[in-house]
Tab-separated table of C-alpha atoms and ligand atoms in Angstrom:
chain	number	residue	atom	x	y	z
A	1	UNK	CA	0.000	0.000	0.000
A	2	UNK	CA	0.886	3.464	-1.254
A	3	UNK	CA	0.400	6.090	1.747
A	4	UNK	CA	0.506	9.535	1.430
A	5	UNK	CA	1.514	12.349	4.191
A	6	UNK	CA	1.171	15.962	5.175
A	7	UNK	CA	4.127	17.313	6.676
A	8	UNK	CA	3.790	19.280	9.511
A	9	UNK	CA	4.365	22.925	8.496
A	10	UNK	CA	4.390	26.082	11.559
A	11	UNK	CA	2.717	29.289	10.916
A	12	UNK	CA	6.391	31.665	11.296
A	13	UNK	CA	5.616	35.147	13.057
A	14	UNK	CA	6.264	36.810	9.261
A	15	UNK	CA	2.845	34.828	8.715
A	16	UNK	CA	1.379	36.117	12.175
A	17	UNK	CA	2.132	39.689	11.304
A	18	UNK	CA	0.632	39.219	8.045
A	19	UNK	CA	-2.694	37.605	9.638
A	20	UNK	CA	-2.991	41.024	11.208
A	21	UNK	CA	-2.261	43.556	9.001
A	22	UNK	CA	-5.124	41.495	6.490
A	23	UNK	CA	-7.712	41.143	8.954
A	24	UNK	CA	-6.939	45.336	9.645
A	25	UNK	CA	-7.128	45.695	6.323
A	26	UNK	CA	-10.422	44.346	5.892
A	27	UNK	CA	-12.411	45.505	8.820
A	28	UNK	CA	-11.282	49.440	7.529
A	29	UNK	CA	-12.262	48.223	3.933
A	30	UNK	CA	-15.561	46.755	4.874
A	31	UNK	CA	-16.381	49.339	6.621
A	32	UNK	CA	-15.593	52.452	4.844
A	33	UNK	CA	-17.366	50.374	1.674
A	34	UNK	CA	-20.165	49.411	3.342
A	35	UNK	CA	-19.446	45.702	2.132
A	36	UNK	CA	-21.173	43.112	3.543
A	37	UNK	CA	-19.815	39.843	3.828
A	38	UNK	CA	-21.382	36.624	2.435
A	39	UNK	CA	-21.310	33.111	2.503
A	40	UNK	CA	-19.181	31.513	-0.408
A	41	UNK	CA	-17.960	34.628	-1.457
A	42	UNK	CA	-15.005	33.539	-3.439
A	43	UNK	CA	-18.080	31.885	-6.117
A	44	UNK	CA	-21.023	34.169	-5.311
A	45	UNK	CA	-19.802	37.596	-4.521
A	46	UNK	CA	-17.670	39.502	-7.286
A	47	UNK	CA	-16.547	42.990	-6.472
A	48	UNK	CA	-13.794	44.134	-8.931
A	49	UNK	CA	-13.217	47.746	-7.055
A	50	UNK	CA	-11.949	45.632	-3.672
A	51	UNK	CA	-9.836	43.039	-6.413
A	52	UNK	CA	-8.194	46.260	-7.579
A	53	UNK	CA	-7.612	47.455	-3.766
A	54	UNK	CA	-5.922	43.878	-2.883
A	55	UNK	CA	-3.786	44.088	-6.133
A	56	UNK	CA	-2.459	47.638	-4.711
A	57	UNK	CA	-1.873	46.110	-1.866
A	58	UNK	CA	0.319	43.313	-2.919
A	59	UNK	CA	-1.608	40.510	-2.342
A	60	UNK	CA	-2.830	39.119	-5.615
A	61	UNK	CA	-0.138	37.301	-7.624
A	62	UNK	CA	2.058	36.520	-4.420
A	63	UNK	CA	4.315	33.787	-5.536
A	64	UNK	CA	4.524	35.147	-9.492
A	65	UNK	CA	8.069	36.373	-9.816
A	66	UNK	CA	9.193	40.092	-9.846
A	67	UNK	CA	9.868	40.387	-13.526
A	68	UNK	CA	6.264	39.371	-14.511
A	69	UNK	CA	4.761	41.944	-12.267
A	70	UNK	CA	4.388	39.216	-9.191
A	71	UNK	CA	5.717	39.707	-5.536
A	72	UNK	CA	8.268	36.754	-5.533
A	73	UNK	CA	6.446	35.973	-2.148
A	74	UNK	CA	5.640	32.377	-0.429
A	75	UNK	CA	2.914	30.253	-0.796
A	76	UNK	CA	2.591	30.421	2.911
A	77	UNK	CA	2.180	33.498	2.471
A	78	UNK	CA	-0.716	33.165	0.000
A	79	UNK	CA	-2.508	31.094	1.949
A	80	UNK	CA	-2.587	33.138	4.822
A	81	UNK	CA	-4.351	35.989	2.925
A	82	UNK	CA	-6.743	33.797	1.170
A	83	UNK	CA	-7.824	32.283	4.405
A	84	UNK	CA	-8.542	35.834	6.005
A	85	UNK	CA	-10.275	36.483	3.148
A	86	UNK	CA	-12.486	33.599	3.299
A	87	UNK	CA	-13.348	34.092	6.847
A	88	UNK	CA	-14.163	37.192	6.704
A	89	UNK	CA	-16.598	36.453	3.772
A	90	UNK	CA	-14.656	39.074	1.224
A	91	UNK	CA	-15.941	39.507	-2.325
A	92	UNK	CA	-12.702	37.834	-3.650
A	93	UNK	CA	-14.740	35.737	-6.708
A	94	UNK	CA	-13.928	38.323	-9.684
A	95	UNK	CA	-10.404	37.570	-8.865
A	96	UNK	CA	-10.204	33.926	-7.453
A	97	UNK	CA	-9.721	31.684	-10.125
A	98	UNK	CA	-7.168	33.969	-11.817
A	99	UNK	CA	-5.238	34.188	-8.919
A	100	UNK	CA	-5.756	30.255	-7.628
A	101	UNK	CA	-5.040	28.742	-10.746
A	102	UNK	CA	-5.184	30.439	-14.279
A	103	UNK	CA	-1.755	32.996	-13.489
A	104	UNK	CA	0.133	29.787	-11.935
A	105	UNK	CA	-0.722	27.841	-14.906
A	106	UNK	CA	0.584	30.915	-17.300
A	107	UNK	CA	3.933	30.709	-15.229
A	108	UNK	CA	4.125	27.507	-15.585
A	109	UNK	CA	3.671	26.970	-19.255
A	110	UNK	CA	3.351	30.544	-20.957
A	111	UNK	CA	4.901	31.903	-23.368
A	112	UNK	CA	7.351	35.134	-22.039
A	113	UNK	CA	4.761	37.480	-24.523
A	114	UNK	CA	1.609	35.522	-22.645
A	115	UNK	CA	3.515	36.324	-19.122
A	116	UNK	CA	4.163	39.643	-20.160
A	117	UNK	CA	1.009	40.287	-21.076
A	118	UNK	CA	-1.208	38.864	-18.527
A	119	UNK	CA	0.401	38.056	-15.270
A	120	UNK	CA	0.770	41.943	-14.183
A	121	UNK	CA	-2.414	42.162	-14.671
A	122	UNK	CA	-3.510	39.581	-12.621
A	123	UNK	CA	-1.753	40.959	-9.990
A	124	UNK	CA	-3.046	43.756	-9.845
A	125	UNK	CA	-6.442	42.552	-9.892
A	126	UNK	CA	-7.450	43.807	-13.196
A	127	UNK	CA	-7.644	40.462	-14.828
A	128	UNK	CA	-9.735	37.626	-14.460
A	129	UNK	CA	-10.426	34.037	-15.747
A	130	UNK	CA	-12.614	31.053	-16.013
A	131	UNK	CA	-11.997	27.377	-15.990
A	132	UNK	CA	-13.007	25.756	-19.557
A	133	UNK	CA	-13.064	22.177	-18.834
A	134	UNK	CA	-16.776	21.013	-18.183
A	135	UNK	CA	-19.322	20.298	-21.157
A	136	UNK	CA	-22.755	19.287	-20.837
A	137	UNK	CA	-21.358	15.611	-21.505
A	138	UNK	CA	-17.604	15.403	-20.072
A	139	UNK	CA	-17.718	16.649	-16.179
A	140	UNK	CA	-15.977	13.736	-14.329
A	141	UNK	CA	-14.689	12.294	-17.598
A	142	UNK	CA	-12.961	15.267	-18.879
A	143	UNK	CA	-10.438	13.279	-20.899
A	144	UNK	CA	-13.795	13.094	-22.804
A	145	UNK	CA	-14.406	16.655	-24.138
A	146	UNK	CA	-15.317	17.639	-27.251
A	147	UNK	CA	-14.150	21.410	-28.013
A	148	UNK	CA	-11.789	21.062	-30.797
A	149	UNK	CA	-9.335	23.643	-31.888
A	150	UNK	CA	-8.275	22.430	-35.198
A	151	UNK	CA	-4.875	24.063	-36.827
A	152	UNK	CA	-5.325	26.668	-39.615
A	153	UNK	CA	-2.666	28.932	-41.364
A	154	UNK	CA	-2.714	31.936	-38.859
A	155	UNK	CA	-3.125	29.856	-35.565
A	156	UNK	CA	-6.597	27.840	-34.425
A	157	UNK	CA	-10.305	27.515	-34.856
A	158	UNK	CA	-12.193	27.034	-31.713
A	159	UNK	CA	-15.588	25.174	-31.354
A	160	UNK	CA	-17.556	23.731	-28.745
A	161	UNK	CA	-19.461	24.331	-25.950
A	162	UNK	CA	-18.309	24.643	-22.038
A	163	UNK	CA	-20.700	24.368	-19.344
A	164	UNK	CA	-20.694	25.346	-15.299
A	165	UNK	CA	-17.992	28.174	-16.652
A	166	UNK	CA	-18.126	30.389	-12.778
A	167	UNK	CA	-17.737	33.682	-13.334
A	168	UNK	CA	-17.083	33.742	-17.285
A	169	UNK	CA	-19.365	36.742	-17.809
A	170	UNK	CA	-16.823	38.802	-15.638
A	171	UNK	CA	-13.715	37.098	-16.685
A	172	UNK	CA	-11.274	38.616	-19.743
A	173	UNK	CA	-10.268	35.096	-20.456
A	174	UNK	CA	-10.309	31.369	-19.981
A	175	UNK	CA	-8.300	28.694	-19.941
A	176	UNK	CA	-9.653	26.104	-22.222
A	177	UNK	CA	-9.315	22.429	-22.631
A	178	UNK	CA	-9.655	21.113	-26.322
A	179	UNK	CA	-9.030	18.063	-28.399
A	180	UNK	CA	-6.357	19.324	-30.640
A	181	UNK	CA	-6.467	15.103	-32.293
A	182	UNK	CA	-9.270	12.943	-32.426
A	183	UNK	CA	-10.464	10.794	-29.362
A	184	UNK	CA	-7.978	7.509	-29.764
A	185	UNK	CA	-10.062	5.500	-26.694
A	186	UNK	CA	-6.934	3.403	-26.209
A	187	UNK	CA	-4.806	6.364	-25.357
A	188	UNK	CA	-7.845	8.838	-24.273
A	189	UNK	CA	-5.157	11.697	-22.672
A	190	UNK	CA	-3.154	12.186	-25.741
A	191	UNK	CA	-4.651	14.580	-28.283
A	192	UNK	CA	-5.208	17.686	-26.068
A	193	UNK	CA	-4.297	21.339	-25.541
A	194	UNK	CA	-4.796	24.150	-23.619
A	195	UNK	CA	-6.187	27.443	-24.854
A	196	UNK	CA	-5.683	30.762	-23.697
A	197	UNK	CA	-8.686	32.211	-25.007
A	198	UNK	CA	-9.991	35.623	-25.162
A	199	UNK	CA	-13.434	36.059	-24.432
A	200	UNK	CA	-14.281	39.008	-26.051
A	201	UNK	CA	-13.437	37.675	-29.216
A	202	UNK	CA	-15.705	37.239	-32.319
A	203	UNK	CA	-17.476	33.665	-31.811
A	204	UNK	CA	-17.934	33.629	-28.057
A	205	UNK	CA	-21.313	33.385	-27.248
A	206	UNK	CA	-21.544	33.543	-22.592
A	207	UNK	CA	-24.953	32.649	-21.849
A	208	UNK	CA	-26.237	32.338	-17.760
A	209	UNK	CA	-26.687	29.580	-15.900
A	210	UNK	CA	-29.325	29.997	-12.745
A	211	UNK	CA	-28.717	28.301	-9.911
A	212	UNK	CA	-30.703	26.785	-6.589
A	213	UNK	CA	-30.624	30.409	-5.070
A	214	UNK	CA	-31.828	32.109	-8.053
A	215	UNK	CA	-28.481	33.502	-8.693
A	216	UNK	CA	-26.257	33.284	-11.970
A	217	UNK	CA	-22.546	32.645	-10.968
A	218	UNK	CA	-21.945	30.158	-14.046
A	219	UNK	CA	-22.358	29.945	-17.412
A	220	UNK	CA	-22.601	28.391	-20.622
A	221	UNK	CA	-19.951	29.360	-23.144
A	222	UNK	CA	-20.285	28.363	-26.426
A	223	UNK	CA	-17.393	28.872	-29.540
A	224	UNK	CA	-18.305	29.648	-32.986
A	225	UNK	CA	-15.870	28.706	-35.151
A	226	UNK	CA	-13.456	31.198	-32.946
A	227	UNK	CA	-10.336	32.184	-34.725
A	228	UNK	CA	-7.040	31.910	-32.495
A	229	UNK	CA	-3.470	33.473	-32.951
A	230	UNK	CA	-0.569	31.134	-32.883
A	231	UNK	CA	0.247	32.406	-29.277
A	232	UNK	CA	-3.301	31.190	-28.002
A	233	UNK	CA	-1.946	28.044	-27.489
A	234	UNK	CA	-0.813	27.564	-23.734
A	235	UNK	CA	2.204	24.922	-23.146
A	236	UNK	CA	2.633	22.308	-25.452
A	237	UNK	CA	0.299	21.065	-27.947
A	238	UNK	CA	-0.879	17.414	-26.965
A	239	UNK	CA	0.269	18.204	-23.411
A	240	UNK	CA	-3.195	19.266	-22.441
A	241	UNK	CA	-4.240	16.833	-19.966
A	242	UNK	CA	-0.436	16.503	-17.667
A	243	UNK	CA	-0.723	20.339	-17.378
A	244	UNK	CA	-4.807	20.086	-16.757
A	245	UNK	CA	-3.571	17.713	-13.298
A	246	UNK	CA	-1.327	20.120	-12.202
A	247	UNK	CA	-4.103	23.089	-12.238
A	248	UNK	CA	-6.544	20.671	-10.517
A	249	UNK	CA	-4.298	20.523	-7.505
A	250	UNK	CA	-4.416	24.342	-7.489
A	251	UNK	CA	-8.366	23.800	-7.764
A	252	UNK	CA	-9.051	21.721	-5.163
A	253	UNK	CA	-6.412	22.126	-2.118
A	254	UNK	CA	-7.588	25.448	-0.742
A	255	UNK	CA	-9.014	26.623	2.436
A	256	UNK	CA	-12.197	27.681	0.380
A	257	UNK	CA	-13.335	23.700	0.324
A	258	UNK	CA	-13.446	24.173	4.024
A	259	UNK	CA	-14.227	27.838	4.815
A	260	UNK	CA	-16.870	28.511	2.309
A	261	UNK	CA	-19.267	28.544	5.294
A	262	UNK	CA	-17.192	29.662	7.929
A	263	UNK	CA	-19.449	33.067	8.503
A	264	UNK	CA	-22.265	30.963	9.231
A	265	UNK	CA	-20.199	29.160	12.230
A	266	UNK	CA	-18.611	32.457	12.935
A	267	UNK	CA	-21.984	34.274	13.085
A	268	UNK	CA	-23.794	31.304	15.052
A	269	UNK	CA	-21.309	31.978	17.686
A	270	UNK	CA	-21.457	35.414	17.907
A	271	UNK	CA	-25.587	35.190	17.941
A	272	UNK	CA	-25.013	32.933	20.800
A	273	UNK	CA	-21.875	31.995	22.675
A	274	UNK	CA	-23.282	33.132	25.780
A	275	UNK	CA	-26.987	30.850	25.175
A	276	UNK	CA	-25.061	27.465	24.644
A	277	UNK	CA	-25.877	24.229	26.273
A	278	UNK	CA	-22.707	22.163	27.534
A	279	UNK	CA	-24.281	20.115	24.094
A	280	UNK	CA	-24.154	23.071	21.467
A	281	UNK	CA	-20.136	23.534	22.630
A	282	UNK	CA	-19.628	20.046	22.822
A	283	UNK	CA	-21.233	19.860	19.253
A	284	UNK	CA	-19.079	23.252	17.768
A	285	UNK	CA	-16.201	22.015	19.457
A	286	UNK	CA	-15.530	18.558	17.363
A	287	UNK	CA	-16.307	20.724	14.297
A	288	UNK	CA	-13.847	23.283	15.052
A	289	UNK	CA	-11.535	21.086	16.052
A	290	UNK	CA	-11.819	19.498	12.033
A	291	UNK	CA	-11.353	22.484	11.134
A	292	UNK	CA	-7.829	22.699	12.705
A	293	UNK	CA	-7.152	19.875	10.952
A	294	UNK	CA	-8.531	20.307	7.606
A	295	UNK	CA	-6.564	23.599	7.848
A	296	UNK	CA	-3.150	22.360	8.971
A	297	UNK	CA	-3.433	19.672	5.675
A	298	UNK	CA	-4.399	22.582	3.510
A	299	UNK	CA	-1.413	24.575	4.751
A	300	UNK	CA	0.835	21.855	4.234
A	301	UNK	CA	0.328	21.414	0.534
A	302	UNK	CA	0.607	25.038	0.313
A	303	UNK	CA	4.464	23.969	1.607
A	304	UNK	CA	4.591	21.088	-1.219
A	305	UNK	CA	3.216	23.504	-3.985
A	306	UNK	CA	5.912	25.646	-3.023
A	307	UNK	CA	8.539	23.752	-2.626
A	308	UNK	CA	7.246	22.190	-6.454
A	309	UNK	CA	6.299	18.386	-4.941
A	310	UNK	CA	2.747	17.365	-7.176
A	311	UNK	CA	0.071	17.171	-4.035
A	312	UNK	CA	-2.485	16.262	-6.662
A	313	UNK	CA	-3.804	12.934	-4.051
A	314	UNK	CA	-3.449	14.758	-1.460
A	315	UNK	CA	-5.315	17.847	-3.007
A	316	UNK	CA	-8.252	15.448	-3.947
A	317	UNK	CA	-8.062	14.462	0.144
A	318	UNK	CA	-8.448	17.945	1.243
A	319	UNK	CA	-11.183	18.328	-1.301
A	320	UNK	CA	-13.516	15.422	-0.579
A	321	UNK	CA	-12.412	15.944	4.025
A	322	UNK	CA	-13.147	19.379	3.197
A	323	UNK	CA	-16.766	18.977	1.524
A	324	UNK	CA	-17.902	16.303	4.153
A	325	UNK	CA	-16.805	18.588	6.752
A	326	UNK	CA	-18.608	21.226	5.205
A	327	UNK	CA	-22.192	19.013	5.226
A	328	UNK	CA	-21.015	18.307	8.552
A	329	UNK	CA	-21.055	22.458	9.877
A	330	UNK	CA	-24.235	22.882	7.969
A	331	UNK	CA	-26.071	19.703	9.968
A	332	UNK	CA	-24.629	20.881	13.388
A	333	UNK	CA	-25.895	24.690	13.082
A	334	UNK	CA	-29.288	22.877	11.957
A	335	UNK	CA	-29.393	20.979	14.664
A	336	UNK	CA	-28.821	23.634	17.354
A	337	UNK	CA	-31.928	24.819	16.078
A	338	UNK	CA	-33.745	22.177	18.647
A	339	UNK	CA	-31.466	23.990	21.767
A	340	UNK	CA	-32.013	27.580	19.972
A	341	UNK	CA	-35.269	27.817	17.953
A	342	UNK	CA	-34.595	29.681	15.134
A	343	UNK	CA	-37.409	32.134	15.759
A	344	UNK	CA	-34.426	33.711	18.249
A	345	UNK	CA	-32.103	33.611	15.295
A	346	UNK	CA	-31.164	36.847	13.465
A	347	UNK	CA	-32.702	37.171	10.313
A	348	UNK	CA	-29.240	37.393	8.830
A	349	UNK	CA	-27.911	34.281	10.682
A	350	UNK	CA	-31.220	32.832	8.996
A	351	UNK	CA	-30.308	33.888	5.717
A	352	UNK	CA	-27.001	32.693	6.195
A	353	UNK	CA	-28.147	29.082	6.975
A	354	UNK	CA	-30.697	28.939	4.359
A	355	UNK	CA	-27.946	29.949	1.519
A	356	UNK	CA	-26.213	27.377	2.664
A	357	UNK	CA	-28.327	24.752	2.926
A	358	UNK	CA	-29.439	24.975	-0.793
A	359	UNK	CA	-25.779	25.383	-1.575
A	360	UNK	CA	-24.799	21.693	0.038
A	361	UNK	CA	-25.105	20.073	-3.615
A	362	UNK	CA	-22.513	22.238	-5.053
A	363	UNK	CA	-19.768	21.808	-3.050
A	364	UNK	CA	-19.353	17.901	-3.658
A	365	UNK	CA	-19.530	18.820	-7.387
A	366	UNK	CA	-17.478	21.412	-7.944
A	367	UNK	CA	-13.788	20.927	-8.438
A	368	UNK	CA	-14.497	17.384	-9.169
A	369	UNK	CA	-17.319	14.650	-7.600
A	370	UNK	CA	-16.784	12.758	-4.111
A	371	UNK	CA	-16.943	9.785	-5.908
A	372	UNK	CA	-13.962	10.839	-8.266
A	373	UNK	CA	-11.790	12.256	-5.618
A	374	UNK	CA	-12.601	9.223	-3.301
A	375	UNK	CA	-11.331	7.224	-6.527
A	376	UNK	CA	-8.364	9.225	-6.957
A	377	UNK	CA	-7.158	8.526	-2.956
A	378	UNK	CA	-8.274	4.812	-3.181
A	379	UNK	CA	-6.048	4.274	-6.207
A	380	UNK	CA	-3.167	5.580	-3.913
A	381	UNK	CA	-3.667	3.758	-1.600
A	382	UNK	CA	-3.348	0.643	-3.483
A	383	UNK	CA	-7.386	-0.254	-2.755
A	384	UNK	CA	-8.551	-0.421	-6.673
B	1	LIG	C1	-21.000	25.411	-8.436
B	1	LIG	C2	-20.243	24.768	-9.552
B	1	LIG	C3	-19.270	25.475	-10.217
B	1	LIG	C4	-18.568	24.874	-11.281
B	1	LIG	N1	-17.632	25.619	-11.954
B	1	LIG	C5	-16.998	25.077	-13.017
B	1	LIG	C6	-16.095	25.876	-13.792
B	1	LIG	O1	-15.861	27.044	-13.506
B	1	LIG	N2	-15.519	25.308	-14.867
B	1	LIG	C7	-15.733	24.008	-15.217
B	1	LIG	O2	-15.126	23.559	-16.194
B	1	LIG	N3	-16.589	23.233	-14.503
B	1	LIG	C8	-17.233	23.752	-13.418
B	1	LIG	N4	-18.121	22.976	-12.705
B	1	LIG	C9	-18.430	21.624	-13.176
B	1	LIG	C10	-17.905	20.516	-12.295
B	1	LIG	O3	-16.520	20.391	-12.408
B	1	LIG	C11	-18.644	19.231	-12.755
B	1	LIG	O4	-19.999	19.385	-12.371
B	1	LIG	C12	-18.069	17.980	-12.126
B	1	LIG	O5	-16.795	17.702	-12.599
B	1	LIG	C13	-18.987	16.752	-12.405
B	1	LIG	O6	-19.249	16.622	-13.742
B	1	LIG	P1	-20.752	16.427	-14.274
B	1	LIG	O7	-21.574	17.524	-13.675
B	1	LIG	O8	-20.691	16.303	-15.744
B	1	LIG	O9	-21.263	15.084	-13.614
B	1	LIG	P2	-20.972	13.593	-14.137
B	1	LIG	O10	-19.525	13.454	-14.458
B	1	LIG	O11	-21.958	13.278	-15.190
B	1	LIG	O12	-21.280	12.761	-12.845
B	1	LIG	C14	-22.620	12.438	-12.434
B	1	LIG	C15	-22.515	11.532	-11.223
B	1	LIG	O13	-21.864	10.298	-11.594
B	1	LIG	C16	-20.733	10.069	-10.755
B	1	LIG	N5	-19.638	9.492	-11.531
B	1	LIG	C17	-19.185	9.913	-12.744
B	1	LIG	N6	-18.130	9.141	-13.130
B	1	LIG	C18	-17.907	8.240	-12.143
B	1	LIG	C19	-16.954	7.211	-11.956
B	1	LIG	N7	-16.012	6.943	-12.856
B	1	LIG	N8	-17.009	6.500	-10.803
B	1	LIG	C20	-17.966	6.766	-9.858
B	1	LIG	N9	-18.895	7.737	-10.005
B	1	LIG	C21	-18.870	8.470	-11.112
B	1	LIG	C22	-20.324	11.454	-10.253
B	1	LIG	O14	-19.605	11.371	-9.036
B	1	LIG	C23	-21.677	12.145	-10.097
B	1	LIG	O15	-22.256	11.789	-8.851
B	1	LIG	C24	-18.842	23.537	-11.655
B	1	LIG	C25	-19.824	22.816	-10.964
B	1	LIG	C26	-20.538	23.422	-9.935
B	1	LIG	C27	-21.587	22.632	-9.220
């Protein structure tokens, strides 16, 4: 049997001091904005004024380096601002996936014109992204897709269709996965590339996806016959599905697959630290003590990313601990509603919870199903 392992990483007092000066940072922002925070802010709530403020603040594009307009900072680092963000509920989402995974990935395999061009901006919080890897019939099996960019003289034709695309009607570009060969089913990961694609080009077609809460975070994107430049192809060509794994680790080992709810927790206590049965704090207790732990794993592949190990199992562990443990939150604050009737709730508190009850079937969905990350860690660990 194959294990896998999260060292043990400390939080320095560089990261300490850097806790504080964001959590300063945001109660003066929130409250000379008037922003309120929410619940799953980094998918739901897009504000591109407070992106801009965190770019002049340095903390978008931490670990890019100097030259490209990045602060040559730790991934430590980055983490530490991303969770502060998260738990104070900041409208990070314009910026998230740029920032998470899309400016990493242009690092990684961009051109030096495609890291001129872009990273900068992405650091300063002027430039956004989606993910272009879903399609109304490829999700889990995304070595499956359909898009196709086929070669012409000037560069690439795009067509397809992309589905679940978060944030795409905000986002300058996205990173797109397309069969550059035809499917060969005894070698399905060969034939693909990844696109850097403009969305404003002629051809795109963005059209909104409504969700459970009546609110439309995702999309459908659709390419016409899209014509590409040479330099819209990102990495290699037929290398599309190694680099794809690498950005999926970036996807799916963040605090957000464990803090998306955190307010509600946060808020819950607040409400009613003082009201609580020796059962309610026995009940928040075990959850907050998961949390520790979810958070110390989550920190600790921010070390491997760093330090350029591939966490891409133990990613998919955070991922799938950090969805059941969000389920897990949700159920507990529901069920101190039969030691606290929710008639003495807050109506925000109450808004809170229901948001996040409708939002439960999400989270094991996005970034990739339980039963494909529970597949990914089995396989590890020698089981199938
Ligand atoms: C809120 C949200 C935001 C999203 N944002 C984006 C985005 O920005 N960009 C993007 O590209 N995608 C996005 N997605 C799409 C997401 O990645 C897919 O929904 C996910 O990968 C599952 O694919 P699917 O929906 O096609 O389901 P399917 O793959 O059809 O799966 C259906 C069910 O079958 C199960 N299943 C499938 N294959 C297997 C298997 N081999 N073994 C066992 N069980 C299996 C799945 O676990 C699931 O329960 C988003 C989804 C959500 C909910």
């Amino acid at each position: 049997m194959t294990y896998f392992n999260f060292p043990h990483i400390e939080e320095d007092d560089n990261l300490k001091n850097l806790r504080n000066d964001v959590k300063s940072f945001l109660k003066t922002t929130f409250n000379s904005n008037n922003i309120k925070p929410q619940a799953d802010a980094w998918m739901y709530s897009a504000n591109p004024e407070f992106s801009k403020k965190l770019g002049e603040k340095g903390w978008l594009g931490m670990s890019f380096p100097k030259k490209y307009g990045g602060r040559e900072k730790t991934m430590l680092e980055r983490y530490v601002i991303t969770e502060e963000l998260l738990v104070a509920g900041a409208p990070v989402a314009a910026h998230w996936i740029a920032d998470r995974q899309s400016g990493s990935q242009i690092i990684r395999y961009g051109t030096e014109e495609q890291k001129k061009e872009i990273i900068p901006k992405i650091s300063s919080g002027e430039c956004f992204f989606a993910i272009g890897m879903s399609e109304p019939d490829s999700g889990s099996d995304l070595a499956s897709v359909k898009t196709f960019a086929k070669k012409t003289a000037d560069g690439w034709e795009l067509t397809g269709r992309k589905i679940w695309s978060t944030g795409a009607h905000l986002s300058h570009y996205m990173i797109v996965l397309a069969r550059t060969e035809k499917l060969d089913e005894k070698n399905r990961h060969s034939g693909l590339s990844q696109f850097l694609v403009n969305l404003k080009l002629p051809g795109v077609e963005i059209n909104p996806i409504e969700d459970m809460t009546h609110q439309k975070h995702f999309n459908e994107t659709v390419f016409n016959n899209v014509k590409l430049n040479k330099d819209a192809l990102l990495g290699e060509e037929g290398m599309g599905w190694q680099q794809v794994v690498g950005e999926l680790a970036l996807e799916r080992s963040g605090p957000e697959r464990f803090l998306s709810h955190y307010i509600l927790l946060d808020n819950f206590i607040s409400e009613f630290r003082y009201k609580m049965s020796e059962m309610g704090i026995t009940s928040l207790g075990k959850i907050i003590s998961e949390l520790q732990t979810l958070r110390m794993m989550s920190f600790s592949i921010a070390w491997m990313i760093q330090e350029k190990k591939s966490p891409d199992v133990q990613a998919a562990f955070v991922k799938e601990a950090g969805n059941v443990f969000e389920k897990k939150l949700i159920e507990t604050i529901r069920e101190m509603s039969n030691l606290i009737p929710f008639e003495e709730w807050s109506s925000s508190l109450k808004s809170l919870f229901q948001d996040a009850t409708l939002r439960i079937p999400a989270n094991s969905l996005r970034g990739g199903t339980s039963e494909i990350m529970r597949g990914i860690i089995s396989k590890q660990l020698g089981l199938r």
